[in-house]
Coordinates of C-alpha atoms in Angstrom, one line a residue:
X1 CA -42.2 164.5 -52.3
X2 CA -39.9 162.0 -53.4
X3 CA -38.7 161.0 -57.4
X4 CA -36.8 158.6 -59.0
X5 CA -32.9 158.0 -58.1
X6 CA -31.0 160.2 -60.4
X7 CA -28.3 157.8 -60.7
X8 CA -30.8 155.0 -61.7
X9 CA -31.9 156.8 -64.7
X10 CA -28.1 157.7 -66.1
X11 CA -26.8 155.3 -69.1
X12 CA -24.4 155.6 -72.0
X13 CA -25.7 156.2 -75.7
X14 CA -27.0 154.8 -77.4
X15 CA -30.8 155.3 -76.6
X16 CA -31.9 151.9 -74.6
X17 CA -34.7 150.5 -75.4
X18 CA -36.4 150.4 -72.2
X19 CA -36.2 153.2 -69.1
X20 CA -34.3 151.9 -66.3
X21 CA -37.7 151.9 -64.5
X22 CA -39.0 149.4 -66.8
X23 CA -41.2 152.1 -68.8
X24 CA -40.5 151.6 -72.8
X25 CA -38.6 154.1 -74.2
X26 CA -40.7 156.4 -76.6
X27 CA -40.7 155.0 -80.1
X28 CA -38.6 157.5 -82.3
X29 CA -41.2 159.4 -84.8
X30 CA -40.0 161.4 -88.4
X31 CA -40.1 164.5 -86.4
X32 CA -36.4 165.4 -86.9
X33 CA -36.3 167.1 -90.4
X34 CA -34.6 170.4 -90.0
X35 CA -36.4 173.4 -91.1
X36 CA -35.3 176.4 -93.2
X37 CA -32.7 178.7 -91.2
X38 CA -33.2 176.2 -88.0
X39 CA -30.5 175.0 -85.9
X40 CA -31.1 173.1 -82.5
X41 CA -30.2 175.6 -79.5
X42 CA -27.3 174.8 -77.0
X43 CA -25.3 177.6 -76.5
X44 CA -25.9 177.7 -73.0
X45 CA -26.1 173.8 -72.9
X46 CA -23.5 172.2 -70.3
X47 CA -21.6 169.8 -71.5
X48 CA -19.7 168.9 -68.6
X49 CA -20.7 168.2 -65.4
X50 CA -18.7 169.6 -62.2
X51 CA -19.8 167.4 -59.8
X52 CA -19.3 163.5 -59.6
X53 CA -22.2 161.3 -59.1
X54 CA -24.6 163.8 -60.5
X55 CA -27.1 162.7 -63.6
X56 CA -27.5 165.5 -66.0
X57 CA -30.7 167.2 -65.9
X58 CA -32.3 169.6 -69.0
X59 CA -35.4 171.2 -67.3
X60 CA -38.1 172.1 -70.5
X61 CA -41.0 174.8 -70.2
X62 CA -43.9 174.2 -72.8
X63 CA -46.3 176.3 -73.6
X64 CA -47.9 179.9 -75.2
X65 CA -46.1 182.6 -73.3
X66 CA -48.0 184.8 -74.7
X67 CA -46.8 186.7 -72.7
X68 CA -43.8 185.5 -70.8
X69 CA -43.6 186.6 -67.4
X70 CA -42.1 186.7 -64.3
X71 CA -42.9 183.7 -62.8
X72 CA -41.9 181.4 -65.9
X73 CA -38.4 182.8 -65.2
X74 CA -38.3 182.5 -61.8
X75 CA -40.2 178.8 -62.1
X76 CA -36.5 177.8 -63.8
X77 CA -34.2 179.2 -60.5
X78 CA -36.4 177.6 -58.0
X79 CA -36.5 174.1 -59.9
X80 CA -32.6 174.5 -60.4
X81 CA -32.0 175.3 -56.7
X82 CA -34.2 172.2 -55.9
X83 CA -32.6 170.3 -58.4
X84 CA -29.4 171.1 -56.2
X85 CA -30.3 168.8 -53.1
X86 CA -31.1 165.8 -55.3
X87 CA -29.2 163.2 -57.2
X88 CA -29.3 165.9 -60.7
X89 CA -27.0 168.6 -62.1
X90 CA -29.2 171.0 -64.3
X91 CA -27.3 171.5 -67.6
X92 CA -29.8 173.1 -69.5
X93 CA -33.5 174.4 -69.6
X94 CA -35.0 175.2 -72.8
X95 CA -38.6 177.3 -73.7
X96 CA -40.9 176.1 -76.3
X97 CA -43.1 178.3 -77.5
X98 CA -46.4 176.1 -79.2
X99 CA -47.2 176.6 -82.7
X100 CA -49.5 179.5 -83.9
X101 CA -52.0 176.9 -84.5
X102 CA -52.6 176.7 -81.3
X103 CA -56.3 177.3 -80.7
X104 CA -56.5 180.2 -78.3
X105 CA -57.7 183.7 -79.0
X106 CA -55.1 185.4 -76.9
X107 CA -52.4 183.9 -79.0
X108 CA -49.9 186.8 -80.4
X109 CA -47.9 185.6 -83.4
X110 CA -44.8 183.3 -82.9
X111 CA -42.2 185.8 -83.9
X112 CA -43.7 188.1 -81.3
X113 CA -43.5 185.6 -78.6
X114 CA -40.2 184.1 -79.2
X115 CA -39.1 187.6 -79.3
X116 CA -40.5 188.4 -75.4
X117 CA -38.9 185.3 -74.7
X118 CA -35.3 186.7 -75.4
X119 CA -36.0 189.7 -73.9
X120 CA -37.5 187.6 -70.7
X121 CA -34.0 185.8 -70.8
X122 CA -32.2 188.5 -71.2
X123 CA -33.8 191.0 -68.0
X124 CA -33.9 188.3 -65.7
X125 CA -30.4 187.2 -67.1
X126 CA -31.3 183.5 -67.3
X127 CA -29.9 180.6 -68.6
X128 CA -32.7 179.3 -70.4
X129 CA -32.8 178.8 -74.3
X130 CA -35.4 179.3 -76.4
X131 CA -36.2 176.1 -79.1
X132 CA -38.6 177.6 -81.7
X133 CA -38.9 174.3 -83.5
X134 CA -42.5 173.8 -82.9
X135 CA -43.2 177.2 -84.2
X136 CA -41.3 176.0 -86.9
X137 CA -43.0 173.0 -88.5
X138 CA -44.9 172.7 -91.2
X139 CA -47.4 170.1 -93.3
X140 CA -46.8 169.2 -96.8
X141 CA -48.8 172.8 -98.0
X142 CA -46.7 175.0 -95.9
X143 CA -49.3 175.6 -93.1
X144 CA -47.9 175.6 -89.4
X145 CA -48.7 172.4 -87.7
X146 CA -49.4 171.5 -83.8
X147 CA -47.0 169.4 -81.6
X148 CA -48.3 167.8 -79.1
X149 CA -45.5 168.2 -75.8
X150 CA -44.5 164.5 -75.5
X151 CA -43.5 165.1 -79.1
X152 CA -41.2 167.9 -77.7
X153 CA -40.0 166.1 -75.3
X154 CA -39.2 163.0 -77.2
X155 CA -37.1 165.2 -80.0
X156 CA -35.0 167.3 -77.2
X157 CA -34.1 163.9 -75.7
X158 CA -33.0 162.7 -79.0
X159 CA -31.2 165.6 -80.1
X160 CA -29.3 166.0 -76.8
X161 CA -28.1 162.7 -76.6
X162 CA -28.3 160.9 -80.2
X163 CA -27.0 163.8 -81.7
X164 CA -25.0 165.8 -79.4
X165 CA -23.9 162.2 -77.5
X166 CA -25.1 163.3 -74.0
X167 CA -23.1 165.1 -71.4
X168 CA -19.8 164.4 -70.1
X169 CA -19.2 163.0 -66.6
X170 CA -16.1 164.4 -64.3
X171 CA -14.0 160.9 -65.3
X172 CA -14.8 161.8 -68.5
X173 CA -17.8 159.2 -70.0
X174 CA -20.8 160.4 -71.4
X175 CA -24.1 159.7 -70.0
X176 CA -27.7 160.6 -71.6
X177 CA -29.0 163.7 -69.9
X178 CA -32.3 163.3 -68.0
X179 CA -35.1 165.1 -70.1
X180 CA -38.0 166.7 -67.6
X181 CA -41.0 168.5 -67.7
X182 CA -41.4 171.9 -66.0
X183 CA -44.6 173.1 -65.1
X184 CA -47.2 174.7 -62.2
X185 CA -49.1 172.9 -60.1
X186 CA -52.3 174.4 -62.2
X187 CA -51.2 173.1 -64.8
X188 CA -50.2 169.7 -63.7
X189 CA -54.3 169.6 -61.8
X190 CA -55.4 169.3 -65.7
X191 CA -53.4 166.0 -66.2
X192 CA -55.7 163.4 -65.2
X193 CA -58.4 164.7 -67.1
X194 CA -58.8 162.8 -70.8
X195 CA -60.4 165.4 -72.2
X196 CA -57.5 167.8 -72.0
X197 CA -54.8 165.2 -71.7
X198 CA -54.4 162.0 -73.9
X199 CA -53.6 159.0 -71.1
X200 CA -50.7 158.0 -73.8
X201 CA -49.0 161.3 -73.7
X202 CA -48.9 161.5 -69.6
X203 CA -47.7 157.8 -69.6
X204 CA -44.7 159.4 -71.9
X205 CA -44.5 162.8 -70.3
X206 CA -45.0 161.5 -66.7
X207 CA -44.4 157.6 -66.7
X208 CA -40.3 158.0 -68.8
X209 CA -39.3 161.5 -68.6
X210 CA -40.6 162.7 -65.2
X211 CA -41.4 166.7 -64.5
X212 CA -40.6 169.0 -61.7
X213 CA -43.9 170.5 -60.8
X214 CA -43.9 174.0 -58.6
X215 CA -46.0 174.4 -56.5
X216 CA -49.0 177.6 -57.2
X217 CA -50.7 177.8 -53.6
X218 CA -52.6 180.3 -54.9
X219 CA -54.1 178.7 -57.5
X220 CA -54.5 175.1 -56.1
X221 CA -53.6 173.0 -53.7
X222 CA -50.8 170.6 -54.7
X223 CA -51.7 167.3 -53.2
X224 CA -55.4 168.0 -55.5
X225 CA -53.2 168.4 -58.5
X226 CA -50.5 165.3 -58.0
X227 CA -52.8 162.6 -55.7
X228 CA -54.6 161.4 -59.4
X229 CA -51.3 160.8 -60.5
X230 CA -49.8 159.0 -57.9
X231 CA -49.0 156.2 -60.1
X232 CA -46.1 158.0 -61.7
X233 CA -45.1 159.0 -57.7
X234 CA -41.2 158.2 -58.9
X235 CA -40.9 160.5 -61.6
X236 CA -42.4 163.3 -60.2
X237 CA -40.7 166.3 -58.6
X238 CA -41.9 168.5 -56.0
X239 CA -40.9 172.5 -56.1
X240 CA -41.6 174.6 -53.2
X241 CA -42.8 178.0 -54.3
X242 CA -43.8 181.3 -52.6
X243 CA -47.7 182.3 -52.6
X244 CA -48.3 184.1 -55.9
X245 CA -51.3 185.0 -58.8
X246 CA -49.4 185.3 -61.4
X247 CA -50.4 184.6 -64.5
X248 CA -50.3 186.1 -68.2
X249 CA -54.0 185.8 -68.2
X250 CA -54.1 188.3 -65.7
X251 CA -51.0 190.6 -67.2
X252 CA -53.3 190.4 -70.9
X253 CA -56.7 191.9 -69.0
X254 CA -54.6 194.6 -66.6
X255 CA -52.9 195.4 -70.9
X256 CA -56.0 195.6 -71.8
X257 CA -57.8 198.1 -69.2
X258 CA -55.0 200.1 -69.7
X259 CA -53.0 199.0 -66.5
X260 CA -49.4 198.2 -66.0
X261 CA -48.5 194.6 -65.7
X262 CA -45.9 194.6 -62.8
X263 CA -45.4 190.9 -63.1
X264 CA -44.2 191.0 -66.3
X265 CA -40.1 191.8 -67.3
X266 CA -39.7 195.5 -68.2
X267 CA -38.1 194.4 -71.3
X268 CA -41.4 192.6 -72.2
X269 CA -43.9 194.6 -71.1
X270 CA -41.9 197.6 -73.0
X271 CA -42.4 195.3 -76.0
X272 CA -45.9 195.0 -75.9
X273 CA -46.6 198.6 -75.6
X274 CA -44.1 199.5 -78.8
X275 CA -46.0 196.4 -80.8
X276 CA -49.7 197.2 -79.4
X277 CA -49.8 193.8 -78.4
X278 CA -52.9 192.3 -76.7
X279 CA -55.3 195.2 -77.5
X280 CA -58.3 195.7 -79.7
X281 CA -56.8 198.6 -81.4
X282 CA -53.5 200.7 -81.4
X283 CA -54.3 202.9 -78.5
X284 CA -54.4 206.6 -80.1
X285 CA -52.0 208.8 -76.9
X286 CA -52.1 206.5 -74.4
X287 CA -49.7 206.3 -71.6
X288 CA -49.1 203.8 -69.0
X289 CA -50.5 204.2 -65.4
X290 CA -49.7 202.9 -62.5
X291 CA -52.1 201.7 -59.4
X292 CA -53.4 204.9 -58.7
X293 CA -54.4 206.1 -62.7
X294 CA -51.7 208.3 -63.2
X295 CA -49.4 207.9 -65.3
X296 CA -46.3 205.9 -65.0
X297 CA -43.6 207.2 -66.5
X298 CA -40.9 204.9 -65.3
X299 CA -42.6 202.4 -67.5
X300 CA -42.0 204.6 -71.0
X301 CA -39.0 203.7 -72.7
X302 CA -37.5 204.5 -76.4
X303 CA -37.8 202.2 -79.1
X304 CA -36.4 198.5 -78.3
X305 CA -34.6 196.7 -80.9
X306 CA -36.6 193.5 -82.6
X307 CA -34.7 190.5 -83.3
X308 CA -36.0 189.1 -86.6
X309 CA -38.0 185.5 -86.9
X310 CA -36.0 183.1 -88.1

């Protein structure tokens, strides 16, 4: 499947006010305070492209990851390779871990997720950073707040190129970098329905910044999840993907029965056991196993360091 011309969507700050496809840009909200000890992430941010004609692309990953796991990683080299044989240059991807207020049951704390993030990024040696802003933010009492992901969206786009100035082109300009959702087909199959999805935020998520959506045969099929949203055909990116089941639903319940999660990163999954993580109770002498119920010693390793929460 097809999306919009890279090249069409490249411009020079500052922000215009309409999308070159004649979408209205998002208005700006006052959802740029900075928060204690917080500093946008871009490190790993590219600030220079190496290839002429390209438009900047910053891939970002929404959602619990609680846990991370394999495939989150892996969905970021697959849309990057993609990204290769179109019009973009990926510059940067970002993850952004929701806010603890999210309402889900399997929800571990923040600090814990942010920190299986790192370690995600650091196994799989990715280049993707994490931006724990919207674990961050508070109300006006101090209580953690919810932000909704066209919110996200709208505030990476505004700190990469109001702030930062955008990227810089091989004759030496500076163009805005093309902001995009990346998520599963599964995912993407929940976007047409109102109930989960307010028709104003897919009209900014989908209709100005766009997403690469990878495909998840074995969960749906992908013309079922992107055929309701054939209006915003242009903006919408197609991944290729290999036949897989893996979730971190499925890597909580196999925690849970006592099981190891082989689609999780070591790092992480090392984590989990060290922190008790997504079990009823600390588990009293308890050892990994492996498919066959013994146990799996490969799987024990000393104490991990613990970065901090900001």
């Amino acid at each position: 499947m097809g999306g919009i011309s890279a090249d069409a969507f490249a411009s020079s700050p500052p922000r215009p006010t309409t999308h070159p496809t004649g979408t209205p840009t998002p208005p700006p909200e006052p959802m740029s305070e900075p928060y204690h000890g917080y500093s946008f992430p871009h490190d790993r941010l590219k600030r220079r492209l190496t290839h002429a004609n390209k438009t900047p692309l910053v891939l970002v990953s929404c959602g619990s990851f609680s846990p991370p796991t394999s495939l989150h990683m892996s969905m970021f080299s697959v849309a990057e390779s993609y990204a290769e044989r179109t019009g973009f240059e990926l510059v940067g991807s970002y993850m952004s871990p929701c806010s603890d207020t999210y309402g889900k049951s399997s929800l571990v704390p923040a600090h814990h997720r942010i920190n299986m993030c790192r370690l995600a990024i650091e196994q799989t040696n990715s280049n993707a950073m994490i931006d724990d802003w919207e674990t961050l933010r508070r109300d006006e009492a101090g209580r953690p707040v919810y932000t909704r992901t066209a919110d996200v969206l709208k505030r990476l786009d505004e700190q990469l190129n109001d702030v930062l100035g955008g990227i810089q082109t091989v004759d030496g300009t500076f163009v805005r970098a093309r902001v995009m959702l990346l998520i599963g087909a599964d995912l993407a199959l929940t976007m047409s329905d109102p109930k989960v999805w307010a028709p104003a935020d897919i009209d900014v998520l989908l209709g100005y910044y766009g997403a690469f959506i990878v495909e998840r045969p074995a969960l749906c099929d992908i013309q079922d999840a992107i055929q309701p949203l054939k209006k915003y055909h242009d903006n919408i990116m197609v991944v290729p993907s290999f036949k897989n089941d893996v979730s971190s639903t499925k890597a909580r319940a196999q925690i849970r029965n006592g099981e190891v999660a082989h689609d999780l990163p070591r790092l992480v999954y090392d984590y989990i056991k060290l922190h008790h993580l997504y079990q009823s109770a600390p588990p009293k002498d308890r050892r990994p196993v492996d498919k066959n119920g013994k146990p799996d010693l490969d799987m024990v390793s000393p104490r991990l360091p613990v970065a901090s929460h900001r």
